[in-house]
Short mmCIF file of C-alpha atoms in Angstrom, two decimals:
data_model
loop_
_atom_site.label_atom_id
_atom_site.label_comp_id
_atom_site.label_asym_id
_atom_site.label_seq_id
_atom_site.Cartn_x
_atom_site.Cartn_y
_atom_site.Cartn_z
CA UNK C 10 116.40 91.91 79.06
CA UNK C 11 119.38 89.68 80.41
CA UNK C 12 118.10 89.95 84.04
CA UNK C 13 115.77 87.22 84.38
CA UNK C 14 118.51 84.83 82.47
CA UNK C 15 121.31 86.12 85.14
CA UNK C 16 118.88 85.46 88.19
CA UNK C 17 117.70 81.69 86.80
CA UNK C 18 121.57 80.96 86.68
CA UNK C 19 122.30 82.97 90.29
CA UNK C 20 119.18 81.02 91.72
CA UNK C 21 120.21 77.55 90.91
CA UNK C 22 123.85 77.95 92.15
CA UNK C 23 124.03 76.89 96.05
CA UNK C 24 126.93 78.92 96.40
CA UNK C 25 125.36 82.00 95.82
CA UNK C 26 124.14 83.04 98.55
CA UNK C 27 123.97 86.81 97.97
CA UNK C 28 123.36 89.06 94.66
CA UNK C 29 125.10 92.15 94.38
CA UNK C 30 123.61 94.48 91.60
CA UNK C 31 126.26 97.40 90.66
CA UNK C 32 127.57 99.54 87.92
CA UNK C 33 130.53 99.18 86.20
CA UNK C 34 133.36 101.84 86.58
CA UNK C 35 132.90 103.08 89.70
CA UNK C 36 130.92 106.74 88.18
CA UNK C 37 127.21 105.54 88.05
CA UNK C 38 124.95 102.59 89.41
CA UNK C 39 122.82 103.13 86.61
CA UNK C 40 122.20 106.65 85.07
CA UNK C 41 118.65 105.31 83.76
CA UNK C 42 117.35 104.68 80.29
CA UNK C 43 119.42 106.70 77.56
CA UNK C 44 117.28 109.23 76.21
CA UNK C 45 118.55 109.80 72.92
CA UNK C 46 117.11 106.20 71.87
CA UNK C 47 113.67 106.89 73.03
CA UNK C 48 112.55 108.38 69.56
CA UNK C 49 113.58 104.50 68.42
CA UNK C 50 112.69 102.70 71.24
CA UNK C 51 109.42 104.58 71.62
CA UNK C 52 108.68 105.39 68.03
CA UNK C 53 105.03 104.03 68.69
CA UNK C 54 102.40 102.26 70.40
CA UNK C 55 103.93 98.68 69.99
CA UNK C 56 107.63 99.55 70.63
CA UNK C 57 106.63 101.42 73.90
CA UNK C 58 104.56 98.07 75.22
CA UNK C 59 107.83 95.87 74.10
CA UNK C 60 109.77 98.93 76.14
CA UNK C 61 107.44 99.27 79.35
CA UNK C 62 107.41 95.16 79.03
CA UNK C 63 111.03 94.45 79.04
CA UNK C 64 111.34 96.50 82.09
CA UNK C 65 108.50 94.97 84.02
CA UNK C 66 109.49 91.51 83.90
CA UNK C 67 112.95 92.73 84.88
CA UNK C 68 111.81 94.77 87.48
CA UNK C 69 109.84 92.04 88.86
CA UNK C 70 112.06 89.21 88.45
CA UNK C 71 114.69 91.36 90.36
CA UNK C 72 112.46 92.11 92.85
CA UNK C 73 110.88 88.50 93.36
CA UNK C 74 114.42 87.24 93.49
CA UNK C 75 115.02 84.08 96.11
CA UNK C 76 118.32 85.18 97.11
CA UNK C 77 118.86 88.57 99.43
CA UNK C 78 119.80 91.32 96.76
CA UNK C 79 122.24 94.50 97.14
CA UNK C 80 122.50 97.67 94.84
CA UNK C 81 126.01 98.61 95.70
CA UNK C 82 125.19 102.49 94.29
CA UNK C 83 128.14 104.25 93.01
CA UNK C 84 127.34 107.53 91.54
CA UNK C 85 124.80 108.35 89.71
CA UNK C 86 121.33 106.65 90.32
CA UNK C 87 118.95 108.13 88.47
CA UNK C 88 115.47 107.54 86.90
CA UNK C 89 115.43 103.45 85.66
CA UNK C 90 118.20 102.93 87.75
CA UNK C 91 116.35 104.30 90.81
CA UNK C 92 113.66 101.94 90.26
CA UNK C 93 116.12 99.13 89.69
CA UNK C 94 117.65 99.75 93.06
CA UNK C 95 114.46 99.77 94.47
CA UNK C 96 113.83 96.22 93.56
CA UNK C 97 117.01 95.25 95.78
CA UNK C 98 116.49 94.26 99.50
CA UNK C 99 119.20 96.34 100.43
CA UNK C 100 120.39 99.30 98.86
CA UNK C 101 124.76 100.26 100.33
CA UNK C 102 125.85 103.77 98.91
CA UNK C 103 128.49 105.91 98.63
CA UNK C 104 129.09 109.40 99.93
CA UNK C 105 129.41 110.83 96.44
CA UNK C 106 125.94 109.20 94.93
CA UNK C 107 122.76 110.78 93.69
CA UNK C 108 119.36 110.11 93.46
CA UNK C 109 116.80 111.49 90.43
CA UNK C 110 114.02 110.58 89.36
CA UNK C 111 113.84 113.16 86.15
CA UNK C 112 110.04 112.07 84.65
CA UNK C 113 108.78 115.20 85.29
CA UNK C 114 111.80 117.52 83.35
CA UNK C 115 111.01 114.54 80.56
CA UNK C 116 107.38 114.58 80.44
CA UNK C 117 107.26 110.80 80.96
CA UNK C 118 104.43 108.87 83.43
CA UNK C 119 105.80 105.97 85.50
CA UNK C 120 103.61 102.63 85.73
CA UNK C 121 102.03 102.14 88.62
CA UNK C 122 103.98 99.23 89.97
CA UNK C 123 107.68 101.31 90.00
CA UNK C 124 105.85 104.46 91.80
CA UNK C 125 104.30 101.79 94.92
CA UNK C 126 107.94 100.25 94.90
CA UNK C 127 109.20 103.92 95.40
CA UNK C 128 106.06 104.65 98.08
CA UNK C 129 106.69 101.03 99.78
CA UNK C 130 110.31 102.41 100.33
CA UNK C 131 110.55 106.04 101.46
CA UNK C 132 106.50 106.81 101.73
CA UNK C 133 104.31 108.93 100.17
CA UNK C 134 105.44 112.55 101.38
CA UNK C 135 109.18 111.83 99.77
CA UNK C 136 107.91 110.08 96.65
CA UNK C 137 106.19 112.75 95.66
CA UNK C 138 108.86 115.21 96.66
CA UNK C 139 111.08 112.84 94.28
CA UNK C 140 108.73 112.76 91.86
CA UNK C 141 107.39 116.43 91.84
CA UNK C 142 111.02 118.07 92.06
CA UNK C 143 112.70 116.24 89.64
CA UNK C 144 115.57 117.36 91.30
CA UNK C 145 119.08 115.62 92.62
CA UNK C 146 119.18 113.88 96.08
CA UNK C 147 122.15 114.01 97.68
CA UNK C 148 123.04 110.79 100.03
CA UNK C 149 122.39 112.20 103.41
CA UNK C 150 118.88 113.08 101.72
CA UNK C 151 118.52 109.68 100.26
CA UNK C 152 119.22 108.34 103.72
CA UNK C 153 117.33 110.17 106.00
CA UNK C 154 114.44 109.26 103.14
CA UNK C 155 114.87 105.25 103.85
CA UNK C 156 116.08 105.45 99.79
CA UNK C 157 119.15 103.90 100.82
CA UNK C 158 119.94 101.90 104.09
CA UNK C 159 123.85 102.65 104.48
CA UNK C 160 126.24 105.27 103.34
CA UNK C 161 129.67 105.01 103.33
CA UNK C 162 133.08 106.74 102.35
CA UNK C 163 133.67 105.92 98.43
CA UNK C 164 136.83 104.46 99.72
CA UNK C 165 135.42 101.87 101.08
CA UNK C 166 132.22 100.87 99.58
CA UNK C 167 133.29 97.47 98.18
CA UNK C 168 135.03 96.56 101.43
CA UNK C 169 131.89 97.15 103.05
CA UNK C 170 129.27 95.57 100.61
CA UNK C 171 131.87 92.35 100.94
CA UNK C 172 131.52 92.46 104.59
CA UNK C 173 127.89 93.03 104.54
CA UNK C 174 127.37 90.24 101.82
CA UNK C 175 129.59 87.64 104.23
CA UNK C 176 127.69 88.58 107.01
CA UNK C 177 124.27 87.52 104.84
CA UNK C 178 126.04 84.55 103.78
CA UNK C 179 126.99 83.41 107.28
CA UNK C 180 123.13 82.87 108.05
CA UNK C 181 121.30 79.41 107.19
CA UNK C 182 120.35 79.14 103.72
CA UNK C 183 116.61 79.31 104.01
#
């Protein structure tokens, strides 16, 4: 719900140049919606549109953002926080992350909008090996896919992302 708040205050800062989106912790990049709160946060028609709504416009906002975005992926990156990664520009991972999209285990549709993001990405064939399987990607698999556009030793992911992000910054602000 924050997200859209965060990015007004990122976008209107000239010394951000660069937005890094990450977990906290080190152990996930986002593990995804928590499942035990979907009998509250999906208790009916009305809470599922305020759900489905909330993460649309943060989805988009992310994704429309004016500044180059990075998901720095440590971990676990699974189901909501696939599709927030996908709204990055650039998606930097470390050897020990995975990939899910679980939907299928859960019995849950995806809107339309997160599954093109997903097909825009790694293409039809993989999204609906994603989608179908249900199953963990590893990060070689989520490479050779296009899901992610680096790997690197966990050692030195944040090195790298700070490098990467300098790099970015280096360029003329347009």
């Amino acid at each position: 719900r924050d997200i859209a708040v965060i990015l007004d205050d990122f976008e209107s800062d000239s010394s951000v140049r660069v937005v890094i989106v990450s977990g906290r912790g080190g152990r996930a990049f986002c593990a995804g919606a928590d499942i035990s709160q979907f009998e509250q946060n999906r208790s009916s028609e009305e809470a599922i549109a305020v759900y489905n709504n909330s993460v649309k416009l943060a989805s988009d906002r992310l994704a429309n953002c004016k500044k180059p975005t990075i998901a720095k992926i440590e971990g676990f990156c699974i189901g909501g926080g696939l599709g927030l990664a996908l709204c990055c520009d650039i998606r930097i991972a470390n050897d020990v992350s995975t990939y899910a999209v679980p939907a299928a285990k859960l019995g849950l549709g995806y809107r339309a909008d997160g599954l093109k993001r997903l097909v825009d990405v790694v293409g039809p064939s993989f999204a609906k090996e994603i989608f179908y399987t249900a199953r963990q990607f590893n990060p070689t698999e989520a490479l050779e896919m296009g899901l992610v556009n680096r790997v690197v030793p966990r050692s030195v992911l944040g090195a790298y992302v700070d490098k990467y992000t300098e790099t970015i910054s280096r360029n003329a602000p347009l």
